[in-house]
């Protein structure tokens, strides 16, 4: 694990940096679902005291990224499919609304940004740079929200609702599931916005955000230990 320089930083700042680092490690699957995780080991590997690590663990547990078992220890939380579906549902409705708005509000600068983004996506896939592609995928959707002056909504989605959604997406990209289709749909969304074709853009955005449903079924079969088991009532 990478050592982070916390020199001359206050305890609160340390806790925030440890939290952000661990969250990134979990979302990018460098720390796998179900992996045992301890405050002592993290503090030692990052060369910090236990206080900021404890602060980070508390925040991560509140966000359901870490599951704490009293007297037993902690693990990286399993992927919760119910939580995933809530996120997909919210993103679908908000992104459809925002993409429809983009048909009216997008300017040439926004189109230039989205075109440059798509070119970089294609390059990353051809070079198998999946981490970069994952980030560019996020940027693509961010450009649509920003171009409609809805950046705060995008930030809310990212900060509050995208934990399990992003872990599934990262695993899908790593497994090369539907990457060609993802890029094709991105192009179609951009083209529909430019053509101000609201019917087409709504259809493609809904199809695009339902890819995660298809991917999760395949990933659940391949990596059953990564997913939270839902017991029937």
CSV table of N, CA and C in Angstrom, one decimal, residues 16-147:
chain,number,residue,atom,x,y,z
A,16,UNK,N,-9.1,12.8,7.3
A,16,UNK,CA,-9.7,13.0,6.0
A,16,UNK,C,-8.9,12.4,4.9
A,17,UNK,N,-7.6,12.6,4.9
A,17,UNK,CA,-6.8,12.0,3.9
A,17,UNK,C,-6.8,10.5,3.9
A,18,UNK,N,-6.7,9.9,5.1
A,18,UNK,CA,-6.8,8.4,5.2
A,18,UNK,C,-8.1,7.9,4.7
A,19,UNK,N,-9.2,8.6,5.1
A,19,UNK,CA,-10.5,8.3,4.6
A,19,UNK,C,-10.6,8.3,3.1
A,20,UNK,N,-10.1,9.4,2.5
A,20,UNK,CA,-10.2,9.5,1.0
A,20,UNK,C,-9.4,8.4,0.3
A,21,UNK,N,-8.2,8.1,0.9
A,21,UNK,CA,-7.3,7.1,0.3
A,21,UNK,C,-8.0,5.7,0.4
A,22,UNK,N,-8.5,5.4,1.6
A,22,UNK,CA,-9.1,4.1,1.7
A,22,UNK,C,-10.4,3.9,0.9
A,23,UNK,N,-11.2,5.0,0.8
A,23,UNK,CA,-12.4,4.9,-0.1
A,23,UNK,C,-12.0,4.7,-1.5
A,24,UNK,N,-10.9,5.3,-2.0
A,24,UNK,CA,-10.5,5.1,-3.4
A,24,UNK,C,-10.0,3.7,-3.6
A,25,UNK,N,-9.3,3.2,-2.6
A,25,UNK,CA,-8.8,1.8,-2.7
A,25,UNK,C,-10.0,0.8,-2.7
A,26,UNK,N,-11.0,1.1,-1.9
A,26,UNK,CA,-12.2,0.1,-1.9
A,26,UNK,C,-13.0,0.2,-3.2
A,27,UNK,N,-13.2,1.4,-3.6
A,27,UNK,CA,-14.1,1.6,-4.9
A,27,UNK,C,-13.3,1.0,-6.1
A,28,UNK,N,-12.0,1.2,-6.1
A,28,UNK,CA,-11.2,0.7,-7.3
A,28,UNK,C,-10.9,-0.8,-7.1
A,29,UNK,N,-11.4,-1.4,-6.1
A,29,UNK,CA,-11.2,-2.8,-5.8
A,29,UNK,C,-9.8,-3.2,-5.6
A,30,UNK,N,-8.9,-2.3,-5.2
A,30,UNK,CA,-7.6,-2.6,-4.7
A,30,UNK,C,-7.7,-3.3,-3.3
A,31,UNK,N,-8.8,-3.0,-2.6
A,31,UNK,CA,-9.2,-3.7,-1.4
A,31,UNK,C,-10.5,-4.4,-1.7
A,32,UNK,N,-10.5,-5.7,-1.8
A,32,UNK,CA,-11.7,-6.5,-2.3
A,32,UNK,C,-12.8,-6.6,-1.3
A,33,UNK,N,-14.0,-6.7,-1.7
A,33,UNK,CA,-15.1,-7.0,-0.8
A,33,UNK,C,-14.9,-8.2,0.0
A,34,UNK,N,-15.1,-8.1,1.3
A,34,UNK,CA,-14.9,-9.2,2.2
A,34,UNK,C,-13.5,-9.3,2.8
A,35,UNK,N,-12.6,-8.4,2.4
A,35,UNK,CA,-11.2,-8.4,2.9
A,35,UNK,C,-11.2,-7.9,4.3
A,36,UNK,N,-10.5,-8.7,5.2
A,36,UNK,CA,-10.3,-8.2,6.5
A,36,UNK,C,-9.4,-6.9,6.5
A,37,UNK,N,-9.8,-6.0,7.4
A,37,UNK,CA,-9.1,-4.7,7.4
A,37,UNK,C,-9.0,-4.3,8.9
A,38,UNK,N,-7.8,-3.9,9.3
A,38,UNK,CA,-7.6,-3.5,10.8
A,38,UNK,C,-7.0,-2.2,10.9
A,39,UNK,N,-7.4,-1.5,11.9
A,39,UNK,CA,-6.8,-0.1,12.2
A,39,UNK,C,-5.3,-0.2,12.3
A,40,UNK,N,-4.8,-1.2,13.1
A,40,UNK,CA,-3.4,-1.3,13.3
A,40,UNK,C,-2.6,-1.5,12.0
A,41,UNK,N,-3.1,-2.4,11.2
A,41,UNK,CA,-2.4,-2.6,9.9
A,41,UNK,C,-2.4,-1.4,9.0
A,42,UNK,N,-3.5,-0.7,8.9
A,42,UNK,CA,-3.6,0.5,8.1
A,42,UNK,C,-2.7,1.6,8.6
A,43,UNK,N,-2.7,1.8,9.9
A,43,UNK,CA,-1.9,2.8,10.5
A,43,UNK,C,-0.4,2.5,10.3
A,44,UNK,N,0.0,1.2,10.4
A,44,UNK,CA,1.4,0.9,10.2
A,44,UNK,C,1.8,1.0,8.7
A,45,UNK,N,0.9,0.6,7.8
A,45,UNK,CA,1.2,0.7,6.3
A,45,UNK,C,1.3,2.1,5.8
A,46,UNK,N,0.5,3.0,6.4
A,46,UNK,CA,0.5,4.4,6.0
A,46,UNK,C,1.4,5.3,6.9
A,47,UNK,N,1.9,4.7,7.9
A,47,UNK,CA,2.9,5.4,8.8
A,47,UNK,C,2.2,6.6,9.5
A,48,UNK,N,1.0,6.3,10.0
A,48,UNK,CA,0.3,7.3,10.8
A,48,UNK,C,-0.1,6.7,12.1
A,49,UNK,N,-0.6,7.6,13.0
A,49,UNK,CA,-1.1,7.1,14.3
A,49,UNK,C,-2.5,6.4,14.0
A,50,UNK,N,-3.0,5.8,15.1
A,50,UNK,CA,-4.3,5.1,14.9
A,50,UNK,C,-5.5,6.1,15.0
A,51,UNK,N,-5.3,7.3,15.5
A,51,UNK,CA,-6.4,8.3,15.6
A,51,UNK,C,-7.0,8.6,14.3
A,52,UNK,N,-6.2,9.1,13.3
A,52,UNK,CA,-6.8,9.4,12.0
A,52,UNK,C,-7.4,8.2,11.3
A,53,UNK,N,-6.8,7.0,11.6
A,53,UNK,CA,-7.3,5.8,11.0
A,53,UNK,C,-8.7,5.4,11.6
A,54,UNK,N,-8.8,5.6,12.9
A,54,UNK,CA,-10.1,5.4,13.6
A,54,UNK,C,-11.1,6.3,13.1
A,55,UNK,N,-10.8,7.6,12.8
A,55,UNK,CA,-11.7,8.5,12.3
A,55,UNK,C,-12.2,8.1,10.9
A,56,UNK,N,-11.2,7.6,10.1
A,56,UNK,CA,-11.6,7.2,8.7
A,56,UNK,C,-12.5,6.0,8.8
A,57,UNK,N,-12.1,5.0,9.6
A,57,UNK,CA,-13.0,3.8,9.8
A,57,UNK,C,-14.4,4.1,10.2
A,58,UNK,N,-14.6,5.1,11.0
A,58,UNK,CA,-15.9,5.5,11.5
A,58,UNK,C,-16.7,6.0,10.3
A,59,UNK,N,-16.1,6.9,9.5
A,59,UNK,CA,-16.8,7.5,8.4
A,59,UNK,C,-17.1,6.4,7.3
A,60,UNK,N,-16.1,5.5,7.1
A,60,UNK,CA,-16.3,4.5,6.1
A,60,UNK,C,-17.4,3.5,6.5
A,61,UNK,N,-17.5,3.3,7.8
A,61,UNK,CA,-18.6,2.4,8.3
A,61,UNK,C,-19.9,3.0,8.2
A,62,UNK,N,-20.0,4.3,8.4
A,62,UNK,CA,-21.2,5.1,8.2
A,62,UNK,C,-21.7,5.1,6.8
A,63,UNK,N,-20.8,5.0,5.9
A,63,UNK,CA,-21.1,5.0,4.4
A,63,UNK,C,-21.2,3.5,3.9
A,64,UNK,N,-21.2,2.6,4.8
A,64,UNK,CA,-21.3,1.2,4.5
A,64,UNK,C,-20.2,0.6,3.6
A,65,UNK,N,-19.1,1.2,3.7
A,65,UNK,CA,-17.9,0.7,2.9
A,65,UNK,C,-17.1,-0.3,3.8
A,66,UNK,N,-17.2,-0.1,5.1
A,66,UNK,CA,-16.6,-1.1,6.0
A,66,UNK,C,-17.7,-1.6,6.9
A,67,UNK,N,-17.7,-2.9,7.2
A,67,UNK,CA,-18.6,-3.5,8.1
A,67,UNK,C,-17.8,-3.9,9.4
A,68,UNK,N,-18.2,-3.4,10.5
A,68,UNK,CA,-17.5,-3.6,11.8
A,68,UNK,C,-18.3,-4.7,12.6
A,69,UNK,N,-17.6,-5.7,13.0
A,69,UNK,CA,-18.2,-6.8,13.8
A,69,UNK,C,-17.5,-6.6,15.2
A,70,UNK,N,-18.3,-6.2,16.2
A,70,UNK,CA,-17.8,-6.0,17.5
A,70,UNK,C,-17.1,-7.3,18.0
A,71,UNK,N,-15.9,-7.0,18.6
A,71,UNK,CA,-15.1,-8.1,19.2
A,71,UNK,C,-14.5,-9.0,18.1
A,72,UNK,N,-14.8,-8.8,16.9
A,72,UNK,CA,-14.3,-9.7,15.8
A,72,UNK,C,-13.4,-9.0,14.8
A,73,UNK,N,-13.7,-7.7,14.6
A,73,UNK,CA,-12.9,-7.0,13.6
A,73,UNK,C,-13.7,-6.4,12.5
A,74,UNK,N,-13.1,-6.0,11.4
A,74,UNK,CA,-13.8,-5.3,10.3
A,74,UNK,C,-13.4,-5.9,9.0
A,75,UNK,N,-14.3,-5.7,8.1
A,75,UNK,CA,-14.1,-6.2,6.7
A,75,UNK,C,-14.5,-5.1,5.7
A,76,UNK,N,-14.0,-5.1,4.5
A,76,UNK,CA,-14.5,-4.3,3.4
A,76,UNK,C,-15.9,-4.8,3.1
A,77,UNK,N,-16.9,-4.0,3.1
A,77,UNK,CA,-18.3,-4.4,3.0
A,77,UNK,C,-18.5,-5.1,1.6
A,78,UNK,N,-19.4,-6.1,1.7
A,78,UNK,CA,-19.7,-6.8,0.4
A,78,UNK,C,-20.6,-5.8,-0.4
A,79,UNK,N,-20.7,-6.1,-1.7
A,79,UNK,CA,-21.5,-5.2,-2.5
A,79,UNK,C,-23.0,-5.5,-2.3
A,80,UNK,N,-23.7,-4.5,-1.9
A,80,UNK,CA,-25.2,-4.6,-1.6
A,80,UNK,C,-26.0,-4.3,-2.9
A,81,UNK,N,-26.6,-5.4,-3.4
A,81,UNK,CA,-27.4,-5.2,-4.6
A,81,UNK,C,-28.6,-4.4,-4.5
A,82,UNK,N,-29.2,-4.3,-3.3
A,82,UNK,CA,-30.4,-3.5,-3.0
A,82,UNK,C,-29.9,-2.0,-3.1
A,83,UNK,N,-28.8,-1.7,-2.5
A,83,UNK,CA,-28.2,-0.4,-2.5
A,83,UNK,C,-27.9,0.0,-4.0
A,84,UNK,N,-27.3,-1.0,-4.7
A,84,UNK,CA,-27.0,-0.7,-6.1
A,84,UNK,C,-28.2,-0.4,-6.9
A,85,UNK,N,-29.3,-1.1,-6.7
A,85,UNK,CA,-30.5,-0.8,-7.5
A,85,UNK,C,-31.1,0.6,-7.2
A,86,UNK,N,-31.0,1.0,-5.9
A,86,UNK,CA,-31.4,2.3,-5.5
A,86,UNK,C,-30.6,3.4,-6.3
A,87,UNK,N,-29.3,3.2,-6.3
A,87,UNK,CA,-28.5,4.1,-7.0
A,87,UNK,C,-28.8,4.2,-8.5
A,88,UNK,N,-28.9,3.0,-9.1
A,88,UNK,CA,-29.2,2.9,-10.5
A,88,UNK,C,-30.6,3.7,-10.8
A,89,UNK,N,-31.6,3.4,-10.0
A,89,UNK,CA,-32.9,4.0,-10.1
A,89,UNK,C,-32.7,5.6,-10.1
A,90,UNK,N,-32.0,6.1,-9.1
A,90,UNK,CA,-31.9,7.5,-8.9
A,90,UNK,C,-31.1,8.1,-10.1
A,91,UNK,N,-30.0,7.4,-10.5
A,91,UNK,CA,-29.2,8.0,-11.6
A,91,UNK,C,-30.0,8.0,-12.9
A,92,UNK,N,-30.7,6.9,-13.1
A,92,UNK,CA,-31.5,6.9,-14.4
A,92,UNK,C,-32.4,8.1,-14.5
A,93,UNK,N,-33.2,8.3,-13.4
A,93,UNK,CA,-34.2,9.4,-13.5
A,93,UNK,C,-33.5,10.8,-13.6
A,94,UNK,N,-32.4,11.0,-12.8
A,94,UNK,CA,-31.8,12.3,-12.8
A,94,UNK,C,-31.0,12.5,-14.1
A,95,UNK,N,-30.4,11.4,-14.6
A,95,UNK,CA,-29.6,11.6,-15.9
A,95,UNK,C,-30.5,11.7,-17.1
A,96,UNK,N,-31.6,11.1,-17.1
A,96,UNK,CA,-32.6,11.3,-18.2
A,96,UNK,C,-33.0,12.7,-18.2
A,97,UNK,N,-33.4,13.3,-17.0
A,97,UNK,CA,-33.8,14.7,-16.9
A,97,UNK,C,-32.7,15.6,-17.4
A,98,UNK,N,-31.5,15.3,-16.9
A,98,UNK,CA,-30.4,16.2,-17.3
A,98,UNK,C,-30.0,16.2,-18.7
A,99,UNK,N,-30.1,15.0,-19.3
A,99,UNK,CA,-29.8,14.8,-20.7
A,99,UNK,C,-30.8,15.5,-21.6
A,100,UNK,N,-32.1,15.4,-21.2
A,100,UNK,CA,-33.1,16.2,-21.9
A,100,UNK,C,-32.9,17.7,-21.9
A,101,UNK,N,-32.4,18.1,-20.7
A,101,UNK,CA,-32.1,19.5,-20.6
A,101,UNK,C,-30.9,19.9,-21.4
A,102,UNK,N,-29.9,19.0,-21.5
A,102,UNK,CA,-28.7,19.2,-22.4
A,102,UNK,C,-29.1,19.5,-23.8
A,103,UNK,N,-30.2,18.9,-24.3
A,103,UNK,CA,-30.6,19.1,-25.7
A,103,UNK,C,-31.0,20.6,-25.9
A,104,UNK,N,-31.3,21.3,-24.8
A,104,UNK,CA,-31.7,22.7,-24.9
A,104,UNK,C,-30.5,23.6,-24.5
A,105,UNK,N,-29.6,23.2,-23.6
A,105,UNK,CA,-28.7,24.1,-23.0
A,105,UNK,C,-27.2,23.9,-23.4
A,106,UNK,N,-26.9,22.8,-24.0
A,106,UNK,CA,-25.5,22.5,-24.4
A,106,UNK,C,-25.0,23.5,-25.3
A,107,UNK,N,-23.8,24.1,-25.0
A,107,UNK,CA,-23.1,25.0,-26.0
A,107,UNK,C,-21.9,24.3,-26.6
A,108,UNK,N,-21.3,25.0,-27.5
A,108,UNK,CA,-20.2,24.4,-28.3
A,108,UNK,C,-19.0,24.0,-27.4
A,109,UNK,N,-18.8,24.7,-26.4
A,109,UNK,CA,-17.7,24.3,-25.4
A,109,UNK,C,-18.0,22.9,-24.8
A,110,UNK,N,-19.2,22.7,-24.4
A,110,UNK,CA,-19.6,21.4,-23.8
A,110,UNK,C,-19.5,20.3,-24.9
A,111,UNK,N,-19.8,20.6,-26.1
A,111,UNK,CA,-19.7,19.6,-27.1
A,111,UNK,C,-18.2,19.3,-27.4
A,112,UNK,N,-17.4,20.3,-27.4
A,112,UNK,CA,-15.9,20.1,-27.6
A,112,UNK,C,-15.4,19.2,-26.5
A,113,UNK,N,-15.8,19.5,-25.2
A,113,UNK,CA,-15.3,18.7,-24.1
A,113,UNK,C,-15.7,17.2,-24.2
A,114,UNK,N,-17.0,17.0,-24.6
A,114,UNK,CA,-17.5,15.6,-24.7
A,114,UNK,C,-16.9,14.9,-25.8
A,115,UNK,N,-16.6,15.6,-26.9
A,115,UNK,CA,-15.9,14.9,-28.1
A,115,UNK,C,-14.5,14.5,-27.7
A,116,UNK,N,-13.8,15.4,-27.0
A,116,UNK,CA,-12.4,15.1,-26.6
A,116,UNK,C,-12.4,13.9,-25.6
A,117,UNK,N,-13.4,13.9,-24.7
A,117,UNK,CA,-13.5,12.8,-23.8
A,117,UNK,C,-13.7,11.5,-24.5
A,118,UNK,N,-14.6,11.4,-25.5
A,118,UNK,CA,-14.9,10.2,-26.2
A,118,UNK,C,-13.6,9.7,-26.9
A,119,UNK,N,-12.8,10.6,-27.5
A,119,UNK,CA,-11.6,10.2,-28.2
A,119,UNK,C,-10.6,9.6,-27.2
A,120,UNK,N,-10.6,10.1,-26.0
A,120,UNK,CA,-9.7,9.5,-24.9
A,120,UNK,C,-10.2,8.2,-24.5
A,121,UNK,N,-11.5,8.0,-24.4
A,121,UNK,CA,-12.1,6.7,-24.0
A,121,UNK,C,-11.7,5.6,-25.0
A,122,UNK,N,-11.8,5.9,-26.2
A,122,UNK,CA,-11.5,4.9,-27.3
A,122,UNK,C,-10.0,4.6,-27.2
A,123,UNK,N,-9.2,5.6,-27.0
A,123,UNK,CA,-7.7,5.3,-26.9
A,123,UNK,C,-7.4,4.4,-25.7
A,124,UNK,N,-8.0,4.7,-24.5
A,124,UNK,CA,-7.8,3.9,-23.3
A,124,UNK,C,-8.2,2.5,-23.5
A,125,UNK,N,-9.3,2.2,-24.1
A,125,UNK,CA,-9.8,0.9,-24.4
A,125,UNK,C,-8.8,0.1,-25.3
A,126,UNK,N,-8.4,0.8,-26.4
A,126,UNK,CA,-7.5,0.2,-27.3
A,126,UNK,C,-6.2,-0.2,-26.6
A,127,UNK,N,-5.8,0.6,-25.6
A,127,UNK,CA,-4.5,0.4,-24.9
A,127,UNK,C,-4.7,-0.4,-23.6
A,128,UNK,N,-6.0,-0.8,-23.3
A,128,UNK,CA,-6.3,-1.6,-22.1
A,128,UNK,C,-6.0,-0.8,-20.9
A,129,UNK,N,-6.2,0.5,-20.9
A,129,UNK,CA,-6.0,1.3,-19.7
A,129,UNK,C,-7.3,1.5,-19.0
A,130,UNK,N,-7.7,0.5,-18.2
A,130,UNK,CA,-9.0,0.4,-17.7
A,130,UNK,C,-9.3,1.4,-16.6
A,131,UNK,N,-8.3,1.7,-15.8
A,131,UNK,CA,-8.5,2.7,-14.7
A,131,UNK,C,-8.8,4.1,-15.3
A,132,UNK,N,-8.0,4.4,-16.3
A,132,UNK,CA,-8.2,5.7,-17.0
A,132,UNK,C,-9.6,5.7,-17.7
A,133,UNK,N,-10.0,4.6,-18.3
A,133,UNK,CA,-11.3,4.6,-18.9
A,133,UNK,C,-12.4,4.8,-17.9
A,134,UNK,N,-12.3,4.2,-16.7
A,134,UNK,CA,-13.3,4.3,-15.7
A,134,UNK,C,-13.4,5.8,-15.3
A,135,UNK,N,-12.3,6.5,-15.1
A,135,UNK,CA,-12.4,7.9,-14.8
A,135,UNK,C,-13.0,8.7,-15.9
A,136,UNK,N,-12.7,8.4,-17.2
A,136,UNK,CA,-13.2,9.1,-18.3
A,136,UNK,C,-14.7,8.9,-18.5
A,137,UNK,N,-15.2,7.7,-18.1
A,137,UNK,CA,-16.6,7.4,-18.1
A,137,UNK,C,-17.3,8.3,-17.1
A,138,UNK,N,-16.7,8.5,-15.9
A,138,UNK,CA,-17.3,9.4,-15.0
A,138,UNK,C,-17.3,10.8,-15.5
A,139,UNK,N,-16.2,11.2,-16.1
A,139,UNK,CA,-16.1,12.6,-16.7
A,139,UNK,C,-17.1,12.8,-17.8
A,140,UNK,N,-17.4,11.8,-18.6
A,140,UNK,CA,-18.4,11.9,-19.6
A,140,UNK,C,-19.8,12.4,-19.0
A,141,UNK,N,-20.2,11.7,-18.0
A,141,UNK,CA,-21.5,12.0,-17.4
A,141,UNK,C,-21.4,13.3,-16.7
A,142,UNK,N,-20.3,13.6,-16.1
A,142,UNK,CA,-20.1,14.9,-15.4
A,142,UNK,C,-20.2,16.1,-16.3
A,143,UNK,N,-19.7,15.9,-17.5
A,143,UNK,CA,-19.8,17.0,-18.5
A,143,UNK,C,-21.2,17.3,-18.8
A,144,UNK,N,-22.1,16.3,-18.9
A,144,UNK,CA,-23.5,16.5,-19.2
A,144,UNK,C,-24.1,17.4,-18.1
A,145,UNK,N,-23.9,17.0,-16.8
A,145,UNK,CA,-24.4,17.7,-15.7
A,145,UNK,C,-23.9,19.1,-15.6
A,146,UNK,N,-22.6,19.3,-15.8
A,146,UNK,CA,-21.9,20.6,-15.7
A,146,UNK,C,-22.4,21.5,-16.9
A,147,UNK,N,-22.6,20.9,-18.1
A,147,UNK,CA,-23.1,21.7,-19.2
A,147,UNK,C,-24.5,22.2,-19.0
